[in-house]
Amino acid sequence: MNLKNANILAVDDDPDVLTAVRLLLKTEAADIVTEKNPENIRALLAKRTFDLILLDMNFNSSINTGNEGLFWLRKIKEFGSTAAVIMITAYGDIDLAVRSLKEGAADFVVKPWHNERLITTIKEALKKNDPKKAGYETLSDSVIGSELLGESEVMSDIFFKISKIAPTDANILILGENGTGKDLIAKAIHQHSLRAEKPYIKVDVGALTETLFESELFGHKKGAFTDAREDRMGRFESGSGGTLFLDEIGNISLHQQAKLLSVLQNRVVTRLGANQSVPIDIRLICATNVPMTELANEARFRKDLIYRINTVEIVVPPLRKREEDIVLLARHFDKIYTNKYMKPLHDFDAKAVEKLKSYHYPGNVRELQYTIERAVIMAEGDVLQAKDLIFSPIESAPAQSDEPQELKLSTIEKNAILKVIEKHNGNISKAAKELGLTRTALYRRLSKYDI
């Protein structure tokens, strides 16, 4: 159905929201009816037919279930209405809004919205609700970008969440194990945002010392410290207008957290050695492999900073919990590396597929990627077999030799590194700290032992 011919009902207990919707749609739709009290929905539906309903997720009503939107969504279906329902939600209720889609909602919008985005969402919902347009594909059905892909239900939910939050300026916290693709999700959010043409800056803050942290993020003036030979703009300044992605945010010290919080609260930065502050305009995305339960420990991470960086949370599942995506990703990496190494595109025989699906991937997607790259390099012919798939040394049996392996210093060191890395779920910064090594030294050893 065309929006110009649509009758729309908006239900929200905030009069300002209703006024904004009415002013926006009065020249776009055939008719717009607004209602503050959801208890009146049944009477309104009995009087006339609506093509689309904008429904708030939370009301100050007698229902008081904490998810009133779902309650009234079900009621609208019970009343026999065929109207497409778009849920209106705040950032903190996005997971609940995604659940509403499984219960029959056509889509959801996040407050505050961009008017053009709301109108596009309404048009798409009307189109999907038109029986003549059956089979219309939504954003959540498609791949996000050329690198981030998946067919599993959990990835479809993440794709949909990206499509909804990307056009906003909400700060995002991405949680997940190492190697799950948190950086790809951050990049996808930027690419689908209104800042897509502006800078996208990534910083591994977990690897920065105290001095480097301030210099890298906030910049410095010439002479501010020993190696400051010239003025330098920090990442906040260079990324102004665009997106700043802070990786390994869970590993920064409490002192660094205080510095970061001050910038986020005041929206200005002061270069080291300078007196004048510079205003900044960035959309912040953070990522960490530290579980939220650990971040919630105030001895480790400031709660006020969590609130600042965690307007919306995205939890990326480990590869072992998205089995449906394993072969899809394997074929994707095969295409990349056969092209890179000028080899024929491979098929996977049945035993290779079985081996791919049965492995538990402690290194997640990154481990699968490296496994396929090795297989492409070493395989003969155009079919990858199970023997071509060699997984991480963590799972490999030790080689036999005349001298007991446990007596070899190199083996002892290698096993110690493997155990510490596994203990910290692949977190290189933590593993290096426990081993008494710098990150660079640990990376050299990982390369030495082909870990």
mmCIF file with all atom_site columns, C-alpha atoms in Angstrom, residues 94-285:
data_model
loop_
_atom_site.group_PDB
_atom_site.id
_atom_site.type_symbol
_atom_site.label_atom_id
_atom_site.label_alt_id
_atom_site.label_comp_id
_atom_site.label_asym_id
_atom_site.label_entity_id
_atom_site.label_seq_id
_atom_site.pdbx_PDB_ins_code
_atom_site.Cartn_x
_atom_site.Cartn_y
_atom_site.Cartn_z
_atom_site.occupancy
_atom_site.B_iso_or_equiv
_atom_site.pdbx_formal_charge
_atom_site.auth_seq_id
_atom_site.auth_comp_id
_atom_site.auth_asym_id
_atom_site.auth_atom_id
_atom_site.pdbx_PDB_model_num
ATOM 1   C CA . ILE A 1 94  ? 16.064 -2.975  21.706 1.00 0.00 ? 94  ILE A CA 1
ATOM 2   C CA . ASP A 1 95  ? 16.384 -6.657  22.675 1.00 0.00 ? 95  ASP A CA 1
ATOM 3   C CA . LEU A 1 96  ? 12.724 -6.575  23.694 1.00 0.00 ? 96  LEU A CA 1
ATOM 4   C CA . ALA A 1 97  ? 11.841 -4.888  20.413 1.00 0.00 ? 97  ALA A CA 1
ATOM 5   C CA . VAL A 1 98  ? 13.641 -7.619  18.469 1.00 0.00 ? 98  VAL A CA 1
ATOM 6   C CA . ARG A 1 99  ? 11.549 -10.148 20.408 1.00 0.00 ? 99  ARG A CA 1
ATOM 7   C CA . SER A 1 100 ? 8.410  -8.285  19.310 1.00 0.00 ? 100 SER A CA 1
ATOM 8   C CA . LEU A 1 101 ? 9.292  -9.063  15.676 1.00 0.00 ? 101 LEU A CA 1
ATOM 9   C CA . LYS A 1 102 ? 8.994  -12.770 16.461 1.00 0.00 ? 102 LYS A CA 1
ATOM 10  C CA . GLU A 1 103 ? 5.536  -12.081 17.892 1.00 0.00 ? 103 GLU A CA 1
ATOM 11  C CA . GLY A 1 104 ? 4.242  -10.396 14.774 1.00 0.00 ? 104 GLY A CA 1
ATOM 12  C CA . ALA A 1 105 ? 5.481  -6.792  14.751 1.00 0.00 ? 105 ALA A CA 1
ATOM 13  C CA . ALA A 1 106 ? 6.473  -5.544  11.309 1.00 0.00 ? 106 ALA A CA 1
ATOM 14  C CA . ASP A 1 107 ? 9.438  -3.494  12.519 1.00 0.00 ? 107 ASP A CA 1
ATOM 15  C CA . PHE A 1 108 ? 10.557 -1.103  15.254 1.00 0.00 ? 108 PHE A CA 1
ATOM 16  C CA . VAL A 1 109 ? 11.992 2.417   15.464 1.00 0.00 ? 109 VAL A CA 1
ATOM 17  C CA . VAL A 1 110 ? 14.268 3.847   18.142 1.00 0.00 ? 110 VAL A CA 1
ATOM 18  C CA . LYS A 1 111 ? 13.568 7.133   19.933 1.00 0.00 ? 111 LYS A CA 1
ATOM 19  C CA . PRO A 1 112 ? 14.656 9.748   19.042 1.00 0.00 ? 112 PRO A CA 1
ATOM 20  C CA . TRP A 1 113 ? 14.334 8.878   15.358 1.00 0.00 ? 113 TRP A CA 1
ATOM 21  C CA . HIS A 1 114 ? 15.331 10.598  12.148 1.00 0.00 ? 114 HIS A CA 1
ATOM 22  C CA . ASN A 1 115 ? 12.174 11.616  10.287 1.00 0.00 ? 115 ASN A CA 1
ATOM 23  C CA . GLU A 1 116 ? 13.345 10.267  6.930  1.00 0.00 ? 116 GLU A CA 1
ATOM 24  C CA . ARG A 1 117 ? 14.175 6.941   8.540  1.00 0.00 ? 117 ARG A CA 1
ATOM 25  C CA . LEU A 1 118 ? 10.759 6.690   10.197 1.00 0.00 ? 118 LEU A CA 1
ATOM 26  C CA . ILE A 1 119 ? 8.957  7.395   6.924  1.00 0.00 ? 119 ILE A CA 1
ATOM 27  C CA . THR A 1 120 ? 11.088 4.770   5.137  1.00 0.00 ? 120 THR A CA 1
ATOM 28  C CA . THR A 1 121 ? 10.318 2.230   7.862  1.00 0.00 ? 121 THR A CA 1
ATOM 29  C CA . ILE A 1 122 ? 6.569  2.937   7.577  1.00 0.00 ? 122 ILE A CA 1
ATOM 30  C CA . LYS A 1 123 ? 6.662  2.576   3.791  1.00 0.00 ? 123 LYS A CA 1
ATOM 31  C CA . GLU A 1 124 ? 8.527  -0.743  4.045  1.00 0.00 ? 124 GLU A CA 1
ATOM 32  C CA . ALA A 1 125 ? 6.071  -2.044  6.671  1.00 0.00 ? 125 ALA A CA 1
ATOM 33  C CA . LEU A 1 126 ? 3.095  -1.110  4.478  1.00 0.00 ? 126 LEU A CA 1
ATOM 34  C CA . LYS A 1 127 ? 4.736  -2.787  1.501  1.00 0.00 ? 127 LYS A CA 1
ATOM 35  C CA . LYS A 1 128 ? 5.440  -5.982  3.455  1.00 0.00 ? 128 LYS A CA 1
ATOM 36  C CA . ASN A 1 129 ? 1.874  -6.010  4.766  1.00 0.00 ? 129 ASN A CA 1
ATOM 37  C CA . ASP A 1 130 ? 0.454  -5.797  1.241  1.00 0.00 ? 130 ASP A CA 1
ATOM 38  C CA . PRO A 1 131 ? -0.509 -9.338  0.120  1.00 0.00 ? 131 PRO A CA 1
ATOM 39  C CA . LYS A 1 132 ? 0.441  -8.361  -3.426 1.00 0.00 ? 132 LYS A CA 1
ATOM 40  C CA . LYS A 1 133 ? 4.013  -7.841  -2.243 1.00 0.00 ? 133 LYS A CA 1
ATOM 41  C CA . ALA A 1 134 ? 4.464  -11.218 -0.562 1.00 0.00 ? 134 ALA A CA 1
ATOM 42  C CA . GLY A 1 135 ? 8.089  -12.299 -0.391 1.00 0.00 ? 135 GLY A CA 1
ATOM 43  C CA . TYR A 1 136 ? 9.451  -8.807  0.210  1.00 0.00 ? 136 TYR A CA 1
ATOM 44  C CA . GLU A 1 137 ? 12.922 -9.163  1.744  1.00 0.00 ? 137 GLU A CA 1
ATOM 45  C CA . THR A 1 138 ? 13.843 -7.190  4.861  1.00 0.00 ? 138 THR A CA 1
ATOM 46  C CA . LEU A 1 139 ? 17.256 -5.866  5.812  1.00 0.00 ? 139 LEU A CA 1
ATOM 47  C CA . SER A 1 140 ? 17.610 -8.605  8.429  1.00 0.00 ? 140 SER A CA 1
ATOM 48  C CA . ASP A 1 141 ? 17.464 -11.261 5.687  1.00 0.00 ? 141 ASP A CA 1
ATOM 49  C CA . SER A 1 142 ? 20.517 -9.943  3.884  1.00 0.00 ? 142 SER A CA 1
ATOM 50  C CA . VAL A 1 143 ? 24.240 -9.950  4.479  1.00 0.00 ? 143 VAL A CA 1
ATOM 51  C CA . ILE A 1 144 ? 25.634 -6.857  6.226  1.00 0.00 ? 144 ILE A CA 1
ATOM 52  C CA . GLY A 1 145 ? 28.600 -5.772  4.143  1.00 0.00 ? 145 GLY A CA 1
ATOM 53  C CA . SER A 1 146 ? 30.955 -8.041  2.231  1.00 0.00 ? 146 SER A CA 1
ATOM 54  C CA . GLU A 1 147 ? 32.708 -9.561  5.267  1.00 0.00 ? 147 GLU A CA 1
ATOM 55  C CA . LEU A 1 148 ? 30.067 -9.903  7.987  1.00 0.00 ? 148 LEU A CA 1
ATOM 56  C CA . LEU A 1 149 ? 27.780 -12.765 7.052  1.00 0.00 ? 149 LEU A CA 1
ATOM 57  C CA . GLY A 1 150 ? 25.734 -15.547 8.591  1.00 0.00 ? 150 GLY A CA 1
ATOM 58  C CA . GLU A 1 151 ? 22.538 -17.536 8.186  1.00 0.00 ? 151 GLU A CA 1
ATOM 59  C CA . SER A 1 152 ? 21.969 -18.497 11.830 1.00 0.00 ? 152 SER A CA 1
ATOM 60  C CA . GLU A 1 153 ? 19.079 -17.016 13.787 1.00 0.00 ? 153 GLU A CA 1
ATOM 61  C CA . VAL A 1 154 ? 21.404 -15.261 16.220 1.00 0.00 ? 154 VAL A CA 1
ATOM 62  C CA . MET A 1 155 ? 23.283 -13.545 13.385 1.00 0.00 ? 155 MET A CA 1
ATOM 63  C CA . SER A 1 156 ? 20.015 -12.528 11.727 1.00 0.00 ? 156 SER A CA 1
ATOM 64  C CA . ASP A 1 157 ? 19.060 -10.831 14.998 1.00 0.00 ? 157 ASP A CA 1
ATOM 65  C CA . ILE A 1 158 ? 22.412 -9.021  15.051 1.00 0.00 ? 158 ILE A CA 1
ATOM 66  C CA . PHE A 1 159 ? 22.011 -7.925  11.411 1.00 0.00 ? 159 PHE A CA 1
ATOM 67  C CA . PHE A 1 160 ? 18.578 -6.556  12.191 1.00 0.00 ? 160 PHE A CA 1
ATOM 68  C CA . LYS A 1 161 ? 19.844 -4.743  15.270 1.00 0.00 ? 161 LYS A CA 1
ATOM 69  C CA . ILE A 1 162 ? 22.652 -3.196  13.203 1.00 0.00 ? 162 ILE A CA 1
ATOM 70  C CA . SER A 1 163 ? 20.157 -1.967  10.600 1.00 0.00 ? 163 SER A CA 1
ATOM 71  C CA . LYS A 1 164 ? 18.110 -0.264  13.324 1.00 0.00 ? 164 LYS A CA 1
ATOM 72  C CA . ILE A 1 165 ? 20.820 1.278   15.495 1.00 0.00 ? 165 ILE A CA 1
ATOM 73  C CA . ALA A 1 166 ? 23.321 2.244   12.784 1.00 0.00 ? 166 ALA A CA 1
ATOM 74  C CA . PRO A 1 167 ? 21.417 5.376   11.625 1.00 0.00 ? 167 PRO A CA 1
ATOM 75  C CA . THR A 1 168 ? 21.304 6.671   15.219 1.00 0.00 ? 168 THR A CA 1
ATOM 76  C CA . ASP A 1 169 ? 24.182 8.207   17.173 1.00 0.00 ? 169 ASP A CA 1
ATOM 77  C CA . ALA A 1 170 ? 23.802 5.787   20.084 1.00 0.00 ? 170 ALA A CA 1
ATOM 78  C CA . ASN A 1 171 ? 27.036 4.593   21.723 1.00 0.00 ? 171 ASN A CA 1
ATOM 79  C CA . ILE A 1 172 ? 27.494 0.850   21.192 1.00 0.00 ? 172 ILE A CA 1
ATOM 80  C CA . LEU A 1 173 ? 29.233 -1.785  23.338 1.00 0.00 ? 173 LEU A CA 1
ATOM 81  C CA . ILE A 1 174 ? 30.100 -5.014  21.505 1.00 0.00 ? 174 ILE A CA 1
ATOM 82  C CA . LEU A 1 175 ? 30.774 -8.053  23.709 1.00 0.00 ? 175 LEU A CA 1
ATOM 83  C CA . GLY A 1 176 ? 32.220 -11.376 22.600 1.00 0.00 ? 176 GLY A CA 1
ATOM 84  C CA . GLU A 1 177 ? 35.186 -13.716 22.646 1.00 0.00 ? 177 GLU A CA 1
ATOM 85  C CA . ASN A 1 178 ? 38.326 -12.971 20.651 1.00 0.00 ? 178 ASN A CA 1
ATOM 86  C CA . GLY A 1 179 ? 37.995 -13.819 16.970 1.00 0.00 ? 179 GLY A CA 1
ATOM 87  C CA . THR A 1 180 ? 34.203 -13.512 16.781 1.00 0.00 ? 180 THR A CA 1
ATOM 88  C CA . GLY A 1 181 ? 34.225 -10.490 14.462 1.00 0.00 ? 181 GLY A CA 1
ATOM 89  C CA . LYS A 1 182 ? 33.533 -7.601  16.830 1.00 0.00 ? 182 LYS A CA 1
ATOM 90  C CA . ASP A 1 183 ? 35.594 -5.262  14.635 1.00 0.00 ? 183 ASP A CA 1
ATOM 91  C CA . LEU A 1 184 ? 33.528 -6.223  11.565 1.00 0.00 ? 184 LEU A CA 1
ATOM 92  C CA . ILE A 1 185 ? 30.340 -5.378  13.427 1.00 0.00 ? 185 ILE A CA 1
ATOM 93  C CA . ALA A 1 186 ? 31.759 -1.996  14.437 1.00 0.00 ? 186 ALA A CA 1
ATOM 94  C CA . LYS A 1 187 ? 32.708 -1.285  10.820 1.00 0.00 ? 187 LYS A CA 1
ATOM 95  C CA . ALA A 1 188 ? 29.264 -2.369  9.590  1.00 0.00 ? 188 ALA A CA 1
ATOM 96  C CA . ILE A 1 189 ? 27.564 -0.010  12.049 1.00 0.00 ? 189 ILE A CA 1
ATOM 97  C CA . HIS A 1 190 ? 29.668 2.874   10.738 1.00 0.00 ? 190 HIS A CA 1
ATOM 98  C CA . GLN A 1 191 ? 29.063 1.947   7.089  1.00 0.00 ? 191 GLN A CA 1
ATOM 99  C CA . HIS A 1 192 ? 25.282 1.938   7.629  1.00 0.00 ? 192 HIS A CA 1
ATOM 100 C CA . SER A 1 193 ? 25.268 5.120   9.714  1.00 0.00 ? 193 SER A CA 1
ATOM 101 C CA . LEU A 1 194 ? 24.655 8.730   8.742  1.00 0.00 ? 194 LEU A CA 1
ATOM 102 C CA . ARG A 1 195 ? 28.400 9.234   9.349  1.00 0.00 ? 195 ARG A CA 1
ATOM 103 C CA . ALA A 1 196 ? 29.448 6.700   6.695  1.00 0.00 ? 196 ALA A CA 1
ATOM 104 C CA . GLU A 1 197 ? 31.240 9.327   4.595  1.00 0.00 ? 197 GLU A CA 1
ATOM 105 C CA . LYS A 1 198 ? 33.141 10.623  7.635  1.00 0.00 ? 198 LYS A CA 1
ATOM 106 C CA . PRO A 1 199 ? 36.261 9.115   9.279  1.00 0.00 ? 199 PRO A CA 1
ATOM 107 C CA . TYR A 1 200 ? 36.207 5.658   10.879 1.00 0.00 ? 200 TYR A CA 1
ATOM 108 C CA . ILE A 1 201 ? 39.028 5.439   13.433 1.00 0.00 ? 201 ILE A CA 1
ATOM 109 C CA . LYS A 1 202 ? 39.989 2.220   15.243 1.00 0.00 ? 202 LYS A CA 1
ATOM 110 C CA . VAL A 1 203 ? 42.220 2.194   18.342 1.00 0.00 ? 203 VAL A CA 1
ATOM 111 C CA . ASP A 1 204 ? 43.374 -0.868  20.307 1.00 0.00 ? 204 ASP A CA 1
ATOM 112 C CA . VAL A 1 205 ? 43.253 0.887   23.680 1.00 0.00 ? 205 VAL A CA 1
ATOM 113 C CA . GLY A 1 206 ? 44.138 -2.273  25.600 1.00 0.00 ? 206 GLY A CA 1
ATOM 114 C CA . ALA A 1 207 ? 47.661 -2.102  24.175 1.00 0.00 ? 207 ALA A CA 1
ATOM 115 C CA . LEU A 1 208 ? 48.350 1.528   25.154 1.00 0.00 ? 208 LEU A CA 1
ATOM 116 C CA . THR A 1 209 ? 50.452 2.580   28.147 1.00 0.00 ? 209 THR A CA 1
ATOM 117 C CA . GLU A 1 210 ? 49.232 5.416   30.380 1.00 0.00 ? 210 GLU A CA 1
ATOM 118 C CA . THR A 1 211 ? 51.222 8.085   28.478 1.00 0.00 ? 211 THR A CA 1
ATOM 119 C CA . LEU A 1 212 ? 50.474 6.674   25.057 1.00 0.00 ? 212 LEU A CA 1
ATOM 120 C CA . PHE A 1 213 ? 46.786 6.395   25.946 1.00 0.00 ? 213 PHE A CA 1
ATOM 121 C CA . GLU A 1 214 ? 46.385 10.148  26.432 1.00 0.00 ? 214 GLU A CA 1
ATOM 122 C CA . SER A 1 215 ? 48.673 11.083  23.552 1.00 0.00 ? 215 SER A CA 1
ATOM 123 C CA . GLU A 1 216 ? 47.015 8.653   21.128 1.00 0.00 ? 216 GLU A CA 1
ATOM 124 C CA . LEU A 1 217 ? 43.439 9.558   22.007 1.00 0.00 ? 217 LEU A CA 1
ATOM 125 C CA . PHE A 1 218 ? 43.674 13.223  22.957 1.00 0.00 ? 218 PHE A CA 1
ATOM 126 C CA . GLY A 1 219 ? 46.815 14.383  21.135 1.00 0.00 ? 219 GLY A CA 1
ATOM 127 C CA . HIS A 1 220 ? 49.787 16.398  22.433 1.00 0.00 ? 220 HIS A CA 1
ATOM 128 C CA . LYS A 1 221 ? 51.702 19.623  21.992 1.00 0.00 ? 221 LYS A CA 1
ATOM 129 C CA . LYS A 1 222 ? 55.356 19.727  21.004 1.00 0.00 ? 222 LYS A CA 1
ATOM 130 C CA . GLY A 1 223 ? 57.525 19.236  24.105 1.00 0.00 ? 223 GLY A CA 1
ATOM 131 C CA . ALA A 1 224 ? 54.730 17.778  26.238 1.00 0.00 ? 224 ALA A CA 1
ATOM 132 C CA . PHE A 1 225 ? 56.975 14.762  26.921 1.00 0.00 ? 225 PHE A CA 1
ATOM 133 C CA . THR A 1 226 ? 60.392 13.511  25.798 1.00 0.00 ? 226 THR A CA 1
ATOM 134 C CA . ASP A 1 227 ? 59.442 12.154  22.368 1.00 0.00 ? 227 ASP A CA 1
ATOM 135 C CA . ALA A 1 228 ? 56.849 14.836  21.552 1.00 0.00 ? 228 ALA A CA 1
ATOM 136 C CA . ARG A 1 229 ? 58.798 16.491  18.722 1.00 0.00 ? 229 ARG A CA 1
ATOM 137 C CA . GLU A 1 230 ? 55.768 18.111  17.075 1.00 0.00 ? 230 GLU A CA 1
ATOM 138 C CA . ASP A 1 231 ? 52.120 18.913  17.693 1.00 0.00 ? 231 ASP A CA 1
ATOM 139 C CA . ARG A 1 232 ? 49.909 15.910  17.116 1.00 0.00 ? 232 ARG A CA 1
ATOM 140 C CA . MET A 1 233 ? 46.151 15.586  16.772 1.00 0.00 ? 233 MET A CA 1
ATOM 141 C CA . GLY A 1 234 ? 44.599 12.740  18.808 1.00 0.00 ? 234 GLY A CA 1
ATOM 142 C CA . ARG A 1 235 ? 42.141 10.126  17.544 1.00 0.00 ? 235 ARG A CA 1
ATOM 143 C CA . PHE A 1 236 ? 39.155 11.956  19.035 1.00 0.00 ? 236 PHE A CA 1
ATOM 144 C CA . GLU A 1 237 ? 39.994 15.069  17.011 1.00 0.00 ? 237 GLU A CA 1
ATOM 145 C CA . SER A 1 238 ? 40.878 13.245  13.786 1.00 0.00 ? 238 SER A CA 1
ATOM 146 C CA . GLY A 1 239 ? 37.676 11.192  14.040 1.00 0.00 ? 239 GLY A CA 1
ATOM 147 C CA . SER A 1 240 ? 35.430 14.171  14.783 1.00 0.00 ? 240 SER A CA 1
ATOM 148 C CA . GLY A 1 241 ? 32.294 13.980  12.665 1.00 0.00 ? 241 GLY A CA 1
ATOM 149 C CA . GLY A 1 242 ? 32.742 10.231  12.235 1.00 0.00 ? 242 GLY A CA 1
ATOM 150 C CA . THR A 1 243 ? 32.999 7.059   14.320 1.00 0.00 ? 243 THR A CA 1
ATOM 151 C CA . LEU A 1 244 ? 35.635 6.141   16.914 1.00 0.00 ? 244 LEU A CA 1
ATOM 152 C CA . PHE A 1 245 ? 36.031 2.415   17.635 1.00 0.00 ? 245 PHE A CA 1
ATOM 153 C CA . LEU A 1 246 ? 37.852 1.616   20.891 1.00 0.00 ? 246 LEU A CA 1
ATOM 154 C CA . ASP A 1 247 ? 38.815 -2.057  20.927 1.00 0.00 ? 247 ASP A CA 1
ATOM 155 C CA . GLU A 1 248 ? 39.739 -3.968  24.118 1.00 0.00 ? 248 GLU A CA 1
ATOM 156 C CA . ILE A 1 249 ? 38.053 -1.294  26.251 1.00 0.00 ? 249 ILE A CA 1
ATOM 157 C CA . GLY A 1 250 ? 37.770 -3.785  29.116 1.00 0.00 ? 250 GLY A CA 1
ATOM 158 C CA . ASN A 1 251 ? 41.549 -3.831  29.575 1.00 0.00 ? 251 ASN A CA 1
ATOM 159 C CA . ILE A 1 252 ? 42.170 -0.143  30.326 1.00 0.00 ? 252 ILE A CA 1
ATOM 160 C CA . SER A 1 253 ? 43.089 0.996   33.839 1.00 0.00 ? 253 SER A CA 1
ATOM 161 C CA . LEU A 1 254 ? 40.820 2.902   36.225 1.00 0.00 ? 254 LEU A CA 1
ATOM 162 C CA . HIS A 1 255 ? 42.948 6.018   35.640 1.00 0.00 ? 255 HIS A CA 1
ATOM 163 C CA . GLN A 1 256 ? 42.471 5.709   31.873 1.00 0.00 ? 256 GLN A CA 1
ATOM 164 C CA . GLN A 1 257 ? 38.760 5.159   32.414 1.00 0.00 ? 257 GLN A CA 1
ATOM 165 C CA . ALA A 1 258 ? 38.503 8.416   34.369 1.00 0.00 ? 258 ALA A CA 1
ATOM 166 C CA . LYS A 1 259 ? 40.209 10.321  31.527 1.00 0.00 ? 259 LYS A CA 1
ATOM 167 C CA . LEU A 1 260 ? 37.915 8.767   28.935 1.00 0.00 ? 260 LEU A CA 1
ATOM 168 C CA . LEU A 1 261 ? 34.793 9.440   31.004 1.00 0.00 ? 261 LEU A CA 1
ATOM 169 C CA . SER A 1 262 ? 35.684 13.117  31.324 1.00 0.00 ? 262 SER A CA 1
ATOM 170 C CA . VAL A 1 263 ? 35.954 13.488  27.538 1.00 0.00 ? 263 VAL A CA 1
ATOM 171 C CA . LEU A 1 264 ? 32.667 11.676  26.926 1.00 0.00 ? 264 LEU A CA 1
ATOM 172 C CA . GLN A 1 265 ? 30.842 13.802  29.487 1.00 0.00 ? 265 GLN A CA 1
ATOM 173 C CA . ASN A 1 266 ? 32.221 17.150  28.342 1.00 0.00 ? 266 ASN A CA 1
ATOM 174 C CA . ARG A 1 267 ? 32.571 16.369  24.606 1.00 0.00 ? 267 ARG A CA 1
ATOM 175 C CA . VAL A 1 268 ? 35.904 18.194  24.519 1.00 0.00 ? 268 VAL A CA 1
ATOM 176 C CA . VAL A 1 269 ? 39.550 17.076  24.513 1.00 0.00 ? 269 VAL A CA 1
ATOM 177 C CA . THR A 1 270 ? 42.663 18.827  25.757 1.00 0.00 ? 270 THR A CA 1
ATOM 178 C CA . ARG A 1 271 ? 45.948 17.833  24.170 1.00 0.00 ? 271 ARG A CA 1
ATOM 179 C CA . LEU A 1 272 ? 48.797 16.917  26.511 1.00 0.00 ? 272 LEU A CA 1
ATOM 180 C CA . GLY A 1 273 ? 50.754 20.094  27.229 1.00 0.00 ? 273 GLY A CA 1
ATOM 181 C CA . ALA A 1 274 ? 47.913 22.372  26.051 1.00 0.00 ? 274 ALA A CA 1
ATOM 182 C CA . ASN A 1 275 ? 45.550 24.603  27.990 1.00 0.00 ? 275 ASN A CA 1
ATOM 183 C CA . GLN A 1 276 ? 42.826 25.059  25.395 1.00 0.00 ? 276 GLN A CA 1
ATOM 184 C CA . SER A 1 277 ? 40.091 22.448  24.921 1.00 0.00 ? 277 SER A CA 1
ATOM 185 C CA . VAL A 1 278 ? 38.823 21.365  21.504 1.00 0.00 ? 278 VAL A CA 1
ATOM 186 C CA . PRO A 1 279 ? 35.161 20.313  20.984 1.00 0.00 ? 279 PRO A CA 1
ATOM 187 C CA . ILE A 1 280 ? 34.677 16.868  19.437 1.00 0.00 ? 280 ILE A CA 1
ATOM 188 C CA . ASP A 1 281 ? 31.757 15.173  17.694 1.00 0.00 ? 281 ASP A CA 1
ATOM 189 C CA . ILE A 1 282 ? 32.169 11.414  17.519 1.00 0.00 ? 282 ILE A CA 1
ATOM 190 C CA . ARG A 1 283 ? 29.938 8.359   17.539 1.00 0.00 ? 283 ARG A CA 1
ATOM 191 C CA . LEU A 1 284 ? 31.570 5.912   19.982 1.00 0.00 ? 284 LEU A CA 1
ATOM 192 C CA . ILE A 1 285 ? 31.706 2.135   19.533 1.00 0.00 ? 285 ILE A CA 1
#
